[in-house]
Short mmCIF file of C-alpha atoms (C1' of nucleotides) in Angstrom, two decimals:
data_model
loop_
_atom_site.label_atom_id
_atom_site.label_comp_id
_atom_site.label_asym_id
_atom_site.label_seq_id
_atom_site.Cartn_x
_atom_site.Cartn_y
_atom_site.Cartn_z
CA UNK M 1 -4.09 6.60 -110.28
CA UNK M 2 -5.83 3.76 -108.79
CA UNK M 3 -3.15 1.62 -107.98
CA UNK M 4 -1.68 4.27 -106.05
CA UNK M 5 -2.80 1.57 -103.46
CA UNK M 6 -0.29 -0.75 -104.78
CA UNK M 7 2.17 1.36 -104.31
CA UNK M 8 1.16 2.36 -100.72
CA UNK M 9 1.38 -1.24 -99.84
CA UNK M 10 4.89 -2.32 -101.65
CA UNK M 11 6.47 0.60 -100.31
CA UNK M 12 5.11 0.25 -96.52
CA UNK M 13 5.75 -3.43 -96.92
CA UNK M 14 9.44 -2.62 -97.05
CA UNK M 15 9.41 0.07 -94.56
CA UNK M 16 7.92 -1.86 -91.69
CA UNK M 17 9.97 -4.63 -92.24
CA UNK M 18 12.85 -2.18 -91.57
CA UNK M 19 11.47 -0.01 -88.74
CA UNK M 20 8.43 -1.24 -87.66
CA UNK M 21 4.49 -0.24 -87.71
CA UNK M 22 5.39 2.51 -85.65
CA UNK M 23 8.19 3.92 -87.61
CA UNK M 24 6.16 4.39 -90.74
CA UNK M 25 4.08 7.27 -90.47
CA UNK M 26 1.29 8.13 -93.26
CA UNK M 27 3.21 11.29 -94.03
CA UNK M 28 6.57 9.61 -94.85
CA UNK M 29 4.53 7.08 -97.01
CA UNK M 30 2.21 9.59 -98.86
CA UNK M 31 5.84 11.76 -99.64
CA UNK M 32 7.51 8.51 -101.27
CA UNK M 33 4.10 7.54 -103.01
CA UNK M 34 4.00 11.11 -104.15
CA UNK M 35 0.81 12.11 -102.80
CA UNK M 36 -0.83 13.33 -99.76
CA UNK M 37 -1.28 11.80 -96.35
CA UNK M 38 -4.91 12.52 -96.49
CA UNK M 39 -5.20 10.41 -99.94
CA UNK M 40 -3.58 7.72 -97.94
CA UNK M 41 -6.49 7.60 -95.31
CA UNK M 42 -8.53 7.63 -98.43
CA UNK M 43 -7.25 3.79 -98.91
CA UNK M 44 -6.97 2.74 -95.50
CA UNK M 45 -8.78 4.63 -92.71
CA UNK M 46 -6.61 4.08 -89.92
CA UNK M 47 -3.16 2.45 -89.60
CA UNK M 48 -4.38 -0.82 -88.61
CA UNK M 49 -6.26 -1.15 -91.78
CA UNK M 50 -2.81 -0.83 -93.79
CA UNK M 51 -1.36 -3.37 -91.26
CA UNK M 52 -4.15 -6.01 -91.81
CA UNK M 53 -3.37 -5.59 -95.82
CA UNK M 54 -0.24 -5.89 -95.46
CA UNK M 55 0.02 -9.26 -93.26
CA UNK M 56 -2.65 -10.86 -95.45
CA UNK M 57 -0.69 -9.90 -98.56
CA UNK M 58 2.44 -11.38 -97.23
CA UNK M 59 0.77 -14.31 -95.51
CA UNK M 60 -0.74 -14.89 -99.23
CA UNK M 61 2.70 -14.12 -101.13
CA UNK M 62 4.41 -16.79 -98.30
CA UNK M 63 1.51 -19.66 -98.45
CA UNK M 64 1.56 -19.43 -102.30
CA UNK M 65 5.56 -20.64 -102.23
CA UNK M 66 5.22 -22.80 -100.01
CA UNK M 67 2.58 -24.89 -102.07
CA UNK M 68 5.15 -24.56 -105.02
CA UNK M 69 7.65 -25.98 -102.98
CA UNK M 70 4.93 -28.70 -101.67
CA UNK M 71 4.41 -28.85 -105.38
CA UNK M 72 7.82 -29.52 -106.63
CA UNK M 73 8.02 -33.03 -104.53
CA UNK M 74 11.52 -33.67 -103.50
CA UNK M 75 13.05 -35.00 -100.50
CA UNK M 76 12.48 -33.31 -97.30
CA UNK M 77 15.83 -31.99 -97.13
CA UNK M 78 15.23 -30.39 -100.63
CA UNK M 79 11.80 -29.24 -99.70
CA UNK M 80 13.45 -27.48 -96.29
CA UNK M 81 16.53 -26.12 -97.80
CA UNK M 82 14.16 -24.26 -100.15
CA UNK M 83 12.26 -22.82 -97.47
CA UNK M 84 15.05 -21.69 -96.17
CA UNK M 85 15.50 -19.83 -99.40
CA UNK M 86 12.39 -18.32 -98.76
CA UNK M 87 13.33 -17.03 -95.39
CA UNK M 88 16.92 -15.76 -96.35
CA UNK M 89 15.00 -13.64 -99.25
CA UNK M 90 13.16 -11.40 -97.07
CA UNK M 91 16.21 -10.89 -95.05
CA UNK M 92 18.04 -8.30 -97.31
CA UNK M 93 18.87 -5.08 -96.98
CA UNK M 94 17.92 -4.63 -93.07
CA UNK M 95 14.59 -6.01 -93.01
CA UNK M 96 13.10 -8.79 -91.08
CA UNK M 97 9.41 -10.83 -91.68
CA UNK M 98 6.84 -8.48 -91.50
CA UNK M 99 5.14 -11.12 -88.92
CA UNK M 100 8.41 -11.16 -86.73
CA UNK M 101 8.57 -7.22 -86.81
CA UNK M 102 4.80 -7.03 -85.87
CA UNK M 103 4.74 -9.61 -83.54
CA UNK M 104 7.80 -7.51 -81.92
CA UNK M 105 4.97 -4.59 -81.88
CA UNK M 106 1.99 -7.13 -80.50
CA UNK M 107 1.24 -4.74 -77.61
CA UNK M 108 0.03 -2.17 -80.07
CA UNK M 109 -1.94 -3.87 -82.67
CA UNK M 110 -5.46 -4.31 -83.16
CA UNK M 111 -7.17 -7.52 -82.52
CA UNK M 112 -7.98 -8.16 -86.11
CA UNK M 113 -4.07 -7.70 -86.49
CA UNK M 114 -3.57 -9.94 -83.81
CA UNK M 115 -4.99 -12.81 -85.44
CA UNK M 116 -3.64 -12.31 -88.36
CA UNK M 117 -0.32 -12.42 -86.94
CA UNK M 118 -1.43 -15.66 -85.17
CA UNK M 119 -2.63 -17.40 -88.15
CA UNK M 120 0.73 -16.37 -90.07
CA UNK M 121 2.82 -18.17 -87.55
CA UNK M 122 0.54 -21.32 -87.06
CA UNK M 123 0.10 -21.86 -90.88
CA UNK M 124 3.78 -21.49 -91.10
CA UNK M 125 4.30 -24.14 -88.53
CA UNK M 126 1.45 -26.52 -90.61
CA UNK M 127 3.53 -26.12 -93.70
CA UNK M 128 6.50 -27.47 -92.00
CA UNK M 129 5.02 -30.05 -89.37
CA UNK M 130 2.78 -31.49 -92.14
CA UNK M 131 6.24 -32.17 -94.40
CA UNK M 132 7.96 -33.49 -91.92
CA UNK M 133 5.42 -36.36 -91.07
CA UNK M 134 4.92 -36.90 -94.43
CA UNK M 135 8.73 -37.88 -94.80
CA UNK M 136 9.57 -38.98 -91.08
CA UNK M 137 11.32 -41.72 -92.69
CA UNK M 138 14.26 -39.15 -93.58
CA UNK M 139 14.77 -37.80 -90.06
CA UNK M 140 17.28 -38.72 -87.89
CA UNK M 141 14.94 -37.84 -84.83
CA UNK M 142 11.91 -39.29 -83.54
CA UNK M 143 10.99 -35.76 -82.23
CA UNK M 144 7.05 -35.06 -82.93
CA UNK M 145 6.61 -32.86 -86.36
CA UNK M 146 4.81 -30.28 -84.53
CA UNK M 147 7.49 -29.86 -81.76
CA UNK M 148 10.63 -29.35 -84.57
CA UNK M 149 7.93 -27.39 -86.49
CA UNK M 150 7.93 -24.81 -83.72
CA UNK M 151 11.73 -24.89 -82.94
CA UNK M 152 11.71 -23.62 -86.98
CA UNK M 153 9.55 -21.01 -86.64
CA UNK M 154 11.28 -19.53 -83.91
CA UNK M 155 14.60 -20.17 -84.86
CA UNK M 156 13.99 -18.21 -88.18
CA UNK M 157 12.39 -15.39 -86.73
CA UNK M 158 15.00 -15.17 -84.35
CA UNK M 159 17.82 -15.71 -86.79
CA UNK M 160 16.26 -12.86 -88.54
CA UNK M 161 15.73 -10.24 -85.86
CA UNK M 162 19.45 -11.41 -84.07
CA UNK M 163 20.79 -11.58 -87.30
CA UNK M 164 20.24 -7.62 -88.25
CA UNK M 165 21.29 -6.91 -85.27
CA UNK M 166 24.88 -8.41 -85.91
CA UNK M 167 24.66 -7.18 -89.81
CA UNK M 168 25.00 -11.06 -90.71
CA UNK M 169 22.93 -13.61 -92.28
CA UNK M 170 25.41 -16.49 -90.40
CA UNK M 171 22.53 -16.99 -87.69
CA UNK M 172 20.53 -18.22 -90.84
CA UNK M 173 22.95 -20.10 -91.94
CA UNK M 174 23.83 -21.70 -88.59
CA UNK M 175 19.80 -22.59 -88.39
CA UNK M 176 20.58 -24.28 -92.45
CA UNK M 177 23.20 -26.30 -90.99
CA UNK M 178 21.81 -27.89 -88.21
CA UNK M 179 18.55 -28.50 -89.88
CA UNK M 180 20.16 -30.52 -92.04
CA UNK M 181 21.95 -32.69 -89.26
CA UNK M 182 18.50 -33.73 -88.52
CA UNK M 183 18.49 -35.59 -91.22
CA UNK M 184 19.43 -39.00 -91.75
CA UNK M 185 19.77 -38.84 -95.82
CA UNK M 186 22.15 -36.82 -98.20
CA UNK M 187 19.84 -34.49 -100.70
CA UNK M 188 19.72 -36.75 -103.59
CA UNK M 189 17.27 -34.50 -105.33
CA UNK A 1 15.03 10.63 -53.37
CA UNK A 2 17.76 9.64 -54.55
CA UNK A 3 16.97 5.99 -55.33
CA UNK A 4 13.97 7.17 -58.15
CA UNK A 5 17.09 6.38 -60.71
CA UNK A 6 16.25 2.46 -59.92
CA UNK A 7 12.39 3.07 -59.80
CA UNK A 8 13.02 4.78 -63.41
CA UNK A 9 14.53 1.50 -64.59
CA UNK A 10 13.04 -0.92 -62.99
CA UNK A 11 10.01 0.27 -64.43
CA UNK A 12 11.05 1.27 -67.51
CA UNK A 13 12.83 -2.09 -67.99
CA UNK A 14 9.53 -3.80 -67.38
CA UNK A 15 7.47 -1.42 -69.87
CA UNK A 16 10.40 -1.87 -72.77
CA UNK A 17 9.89 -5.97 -72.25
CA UNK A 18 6.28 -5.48 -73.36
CA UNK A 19 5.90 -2.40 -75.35
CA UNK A 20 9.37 -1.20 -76.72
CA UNK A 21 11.34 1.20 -75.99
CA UNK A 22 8.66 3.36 -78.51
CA UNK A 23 5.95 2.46 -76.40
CA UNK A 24 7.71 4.34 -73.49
CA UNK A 25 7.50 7.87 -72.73
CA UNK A 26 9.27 10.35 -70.75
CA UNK A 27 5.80 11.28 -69.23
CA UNK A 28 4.06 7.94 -68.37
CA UNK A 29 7.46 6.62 -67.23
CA UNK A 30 6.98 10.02 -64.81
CA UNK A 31 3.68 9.03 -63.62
CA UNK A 32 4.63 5.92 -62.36
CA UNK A 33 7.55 6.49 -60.42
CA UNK A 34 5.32 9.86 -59.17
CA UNK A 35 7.37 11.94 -60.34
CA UNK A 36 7.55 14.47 -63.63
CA UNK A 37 9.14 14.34 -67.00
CA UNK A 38 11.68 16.39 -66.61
CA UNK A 39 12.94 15.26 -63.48
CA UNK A 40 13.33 11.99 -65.77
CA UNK A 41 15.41 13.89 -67.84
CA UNK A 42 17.89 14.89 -65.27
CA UNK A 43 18.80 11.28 -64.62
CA UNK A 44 18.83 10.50 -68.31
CA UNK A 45 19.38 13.32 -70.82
CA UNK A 46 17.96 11.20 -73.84
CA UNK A 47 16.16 8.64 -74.44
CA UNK A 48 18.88 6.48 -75.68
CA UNK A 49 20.84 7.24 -72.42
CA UNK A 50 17.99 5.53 -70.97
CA UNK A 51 17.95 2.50 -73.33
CA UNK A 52 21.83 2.23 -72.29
CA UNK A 53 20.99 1.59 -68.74
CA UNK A 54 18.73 -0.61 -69.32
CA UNK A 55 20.53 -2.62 -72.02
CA UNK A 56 23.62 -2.57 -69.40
CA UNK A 57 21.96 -3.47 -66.28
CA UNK A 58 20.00 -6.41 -68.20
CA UNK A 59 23.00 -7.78 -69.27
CA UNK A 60 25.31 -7.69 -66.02
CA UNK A 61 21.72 -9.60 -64.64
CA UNK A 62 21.84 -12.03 -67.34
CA UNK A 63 25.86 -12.49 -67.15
CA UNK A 64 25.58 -12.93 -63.55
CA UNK A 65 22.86 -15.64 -64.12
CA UNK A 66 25.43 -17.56 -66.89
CA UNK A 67 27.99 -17.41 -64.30
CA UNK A 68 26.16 -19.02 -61.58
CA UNK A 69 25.07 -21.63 -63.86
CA UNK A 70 28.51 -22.28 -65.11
CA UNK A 71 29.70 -22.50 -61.13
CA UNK A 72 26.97 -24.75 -60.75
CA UNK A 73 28.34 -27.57 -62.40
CA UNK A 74 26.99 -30.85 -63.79
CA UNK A 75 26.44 -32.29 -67.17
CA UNK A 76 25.34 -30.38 -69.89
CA UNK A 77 22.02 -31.20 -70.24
CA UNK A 78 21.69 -29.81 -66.22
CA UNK A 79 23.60 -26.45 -67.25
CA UNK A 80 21.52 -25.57 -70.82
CA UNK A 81 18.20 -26.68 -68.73
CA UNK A 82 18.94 -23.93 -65.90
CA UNK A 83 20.12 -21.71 -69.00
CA UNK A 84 16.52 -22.19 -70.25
CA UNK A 85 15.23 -21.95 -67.06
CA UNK A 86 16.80 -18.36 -67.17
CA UNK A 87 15.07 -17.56 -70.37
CA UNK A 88 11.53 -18.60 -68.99
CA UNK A 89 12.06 -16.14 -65.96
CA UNK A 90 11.91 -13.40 -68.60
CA UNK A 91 9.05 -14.65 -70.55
CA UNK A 92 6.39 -13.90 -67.96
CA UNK A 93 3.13 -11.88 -68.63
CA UNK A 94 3.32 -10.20 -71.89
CA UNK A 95 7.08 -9.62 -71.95
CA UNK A 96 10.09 -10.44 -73.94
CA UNK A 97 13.65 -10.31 -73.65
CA UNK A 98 14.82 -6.55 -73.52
CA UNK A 99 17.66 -7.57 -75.78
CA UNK A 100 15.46 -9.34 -78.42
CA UNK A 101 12.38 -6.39 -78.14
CA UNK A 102 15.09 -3.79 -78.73
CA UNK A 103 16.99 -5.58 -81.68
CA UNK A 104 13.75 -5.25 -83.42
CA UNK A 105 13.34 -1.43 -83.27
CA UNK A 106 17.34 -1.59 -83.91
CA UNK A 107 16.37 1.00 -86.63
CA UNK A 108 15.88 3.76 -84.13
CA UNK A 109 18.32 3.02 -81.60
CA UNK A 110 21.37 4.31 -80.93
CA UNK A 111 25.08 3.76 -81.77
CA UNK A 112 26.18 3.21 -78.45
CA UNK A 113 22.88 1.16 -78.19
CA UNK A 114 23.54 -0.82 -81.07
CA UNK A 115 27.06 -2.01 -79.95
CA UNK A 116 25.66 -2.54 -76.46
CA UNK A 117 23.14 -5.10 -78.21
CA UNK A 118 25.47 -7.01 -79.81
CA UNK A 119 27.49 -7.58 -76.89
CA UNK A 120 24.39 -8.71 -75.43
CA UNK A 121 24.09 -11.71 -78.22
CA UNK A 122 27.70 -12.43 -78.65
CA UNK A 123 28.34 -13.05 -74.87
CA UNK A 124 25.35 -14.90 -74.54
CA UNK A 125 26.40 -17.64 -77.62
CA UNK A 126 30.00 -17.32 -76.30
CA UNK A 127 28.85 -19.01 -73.10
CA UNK A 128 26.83 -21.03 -74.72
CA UNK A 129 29.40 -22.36 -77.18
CA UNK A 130 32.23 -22.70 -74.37
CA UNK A 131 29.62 -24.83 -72.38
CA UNK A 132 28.87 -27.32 -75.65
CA UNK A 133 32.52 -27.05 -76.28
CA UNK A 134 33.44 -28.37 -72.62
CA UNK A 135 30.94 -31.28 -72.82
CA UNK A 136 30.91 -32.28 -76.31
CA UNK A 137 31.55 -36.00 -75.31
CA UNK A 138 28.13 -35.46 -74.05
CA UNK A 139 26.87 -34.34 -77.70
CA UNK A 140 24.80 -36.65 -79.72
CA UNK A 141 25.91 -34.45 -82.41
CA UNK A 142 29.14 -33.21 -84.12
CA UNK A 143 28.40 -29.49 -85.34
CA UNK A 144 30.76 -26.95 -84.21
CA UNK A 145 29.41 -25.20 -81.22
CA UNK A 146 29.00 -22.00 -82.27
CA UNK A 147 26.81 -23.30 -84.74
CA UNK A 148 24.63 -24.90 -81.83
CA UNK A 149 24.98 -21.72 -79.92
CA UNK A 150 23.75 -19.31 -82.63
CA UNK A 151 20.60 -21.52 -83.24
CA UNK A 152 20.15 -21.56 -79.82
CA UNK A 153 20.43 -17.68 -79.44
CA UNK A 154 18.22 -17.25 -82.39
CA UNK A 155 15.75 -20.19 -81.03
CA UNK A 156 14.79 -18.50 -77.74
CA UNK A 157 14.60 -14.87 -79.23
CA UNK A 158 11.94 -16.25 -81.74
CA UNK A 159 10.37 -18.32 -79.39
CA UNK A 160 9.62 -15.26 -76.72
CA UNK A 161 8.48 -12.81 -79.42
CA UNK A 162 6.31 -15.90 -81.18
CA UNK A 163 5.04 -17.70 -78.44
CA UNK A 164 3.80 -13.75 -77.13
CA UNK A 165 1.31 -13.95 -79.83
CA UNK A 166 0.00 -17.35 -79.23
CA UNK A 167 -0.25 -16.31 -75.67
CA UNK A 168 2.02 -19.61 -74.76
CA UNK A 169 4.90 -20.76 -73.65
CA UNK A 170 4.57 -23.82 -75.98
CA UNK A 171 7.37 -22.62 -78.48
CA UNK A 172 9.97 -22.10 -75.56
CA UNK A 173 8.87 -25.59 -74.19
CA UNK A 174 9.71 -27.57 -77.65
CA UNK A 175 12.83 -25.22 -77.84
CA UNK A 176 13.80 -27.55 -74.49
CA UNK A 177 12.48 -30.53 -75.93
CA UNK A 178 14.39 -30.54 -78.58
CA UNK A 179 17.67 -29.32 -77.22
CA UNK A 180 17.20 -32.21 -74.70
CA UNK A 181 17.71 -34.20 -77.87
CA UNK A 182 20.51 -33.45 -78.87
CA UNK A 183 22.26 -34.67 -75.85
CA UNK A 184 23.68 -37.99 -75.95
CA UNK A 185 23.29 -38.87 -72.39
CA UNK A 186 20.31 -38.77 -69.90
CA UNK A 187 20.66 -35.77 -67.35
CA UNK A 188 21.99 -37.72 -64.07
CA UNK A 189 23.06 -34.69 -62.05
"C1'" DG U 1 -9.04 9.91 -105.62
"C1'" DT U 2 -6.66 13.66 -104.42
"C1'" DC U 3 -6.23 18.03 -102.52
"C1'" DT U 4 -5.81 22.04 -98.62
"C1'" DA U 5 -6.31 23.00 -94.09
"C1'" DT U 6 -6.62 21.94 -89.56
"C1'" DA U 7 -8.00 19.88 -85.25
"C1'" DG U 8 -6.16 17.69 -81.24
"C1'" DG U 9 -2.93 15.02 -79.03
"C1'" DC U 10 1.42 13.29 -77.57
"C1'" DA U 11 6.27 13.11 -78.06
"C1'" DG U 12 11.38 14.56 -76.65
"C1'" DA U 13 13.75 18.08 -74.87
"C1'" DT U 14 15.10 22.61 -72.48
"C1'" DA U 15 15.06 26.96 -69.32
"C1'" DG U 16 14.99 28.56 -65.09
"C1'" DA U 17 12.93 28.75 -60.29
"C1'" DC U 18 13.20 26.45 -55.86
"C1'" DG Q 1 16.53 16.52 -57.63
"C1'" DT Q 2 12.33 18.09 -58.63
"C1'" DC Q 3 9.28 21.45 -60.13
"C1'" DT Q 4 6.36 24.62 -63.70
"C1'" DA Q 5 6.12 26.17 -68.10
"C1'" DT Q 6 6.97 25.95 -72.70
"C1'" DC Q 7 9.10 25.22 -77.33
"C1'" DT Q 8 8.97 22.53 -81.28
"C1'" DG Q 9 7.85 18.91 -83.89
"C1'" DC Q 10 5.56 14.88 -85.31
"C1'" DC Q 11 1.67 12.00 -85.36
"C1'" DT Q 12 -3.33 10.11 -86.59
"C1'" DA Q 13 -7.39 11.48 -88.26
"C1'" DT Q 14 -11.18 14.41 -90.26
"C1'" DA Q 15 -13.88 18.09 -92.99
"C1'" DG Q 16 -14.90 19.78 -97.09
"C1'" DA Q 17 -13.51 21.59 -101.82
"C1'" DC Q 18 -12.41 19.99 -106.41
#
DNA sequence: GTCTATAGGCAGATAGAC
DNA sequence: GTCTATCTGCCTATAGAC
């Protein structure tokens, strides 16, 4: 079938967020695909192929709802507590962002993965920077969008990673709360 | 000699920080100290009784480090300043926090491991949230302080593992930026 | 696109000599 | 404590048939 390549990709999606690059070998993901780790080099060469499709399919997947959210207006508490929602989604079931996980596993990734990885992270911090100077009005800080852009990033990646470690989602939730006490308005959306 | 135990983890320590405990082996780690695999393997049986030492030995550093700063004295701006000071230390040439490297290939590590880890996190936002706790007159803000803590915990985890791929230290620098900000009072120690 | 078969390498771990 | 030697297993990747 030809979207046996589909199916590579969902299922290694899911298994690197759980173990890493490294602890997804091509047999493990040919068995669960049902085929043959040969067939799987058919799609992607080498392992760093099927990491670069899988960071620019989830770097696609995560721009796309963050325009919605963009999209959908709101205040900027509204607009944050949903991205929050998108970060607490990929959190089940012992996974972490495929970025965090890779970025973990920097030291053995190609170049082309590299910046990939880089461009996940910066766009992420864009997203969020760009909001929050577009409603600075609602802040209770006169910290520079870029600077609490950054403190997000990390903070969710770390949330994530610390979380799993703990078997809780309250490091998210800690990172929900005071996000919120940075702003000066109640969500009246 | 009897002191290639230390040269195993000192080294090993250093190679986990940047490559994972995955991107360690028995043999390499041999080379290094000048010595041969198995002769690794008499002073740790298995891998994870490697990881142990290391994830013990990194803590008691770290714990030391909270203690002095807690000895130390001064406002709380001057105590989460040298805490951050502490993190940078770590952050050096391509390397992360054991702690935070290892929690992300939590997936293959050990029981014992795993538990060790999570003592790792808890004491460190335990200090954390008895410091904010014994200076909250000096708090700008009213959230509990293990709320603080945990963001703080998760903040600098993220922050080494992202700011690795932007080859920075920008992330860890608005981390301290913005913690500054929460502080109600100018640091005057 | 998928298969069989295999090359070639590296891994963790153990046995037994010194 | 360290060595040589080796077992066993897994990995990425390729060649060539279908």
């Amino acid at each position: 079938m030809a979207d046996n390549r589909q199916k590579l990709t969902k299922i290694a999606l899911s298994k690197v967020q759980k173990a890493g690059l490294r602890g997804l070998s091509f047999r493990t993901l040919a068995d669960e695909v049902g085929i043959k780790s040969s067939s799987v080099h058919y799609h992607f060469p080498e392992k760093a192929d099927l990491a670069q499709a899988l960071i620019e399919q989830y770097s696609a997947a995560f721009t796309s709802q963050l325009e919605t959210i963009s999209a959908g207006g709101g205040s900027l508490m509204r607009k944050l507590s949903r991205f929050m929602d998108v970060i607490e989604s990929v959190a089940s079931s012992d996974s972490v962002c495929l970025c965090g996980m890779l970025a973990a596993e920097l030291e053995s990734l190609s170049a082309e993965n590299r910046y990939a990885l880089k461009r996940f992270f910066a766009d992420m911090e864009d997203w969020l920077a760009r909001e929050i100077a577009a409603h600075q009005a609602e802040l209770s800080t006169s910290l520079e969008p870029h600077q609490l852009a950054k403190v997000m990033v990390s903070g969710v990646e770390g949330a994530l990673i610390v979380g799993r470690v703990h078997g809780s989602t309250e490091h998210l939730a800690a990172q929900r709360t005071v996000l919120a006490n940075l702003l000066r308005f109640e969500d009246r959306t």
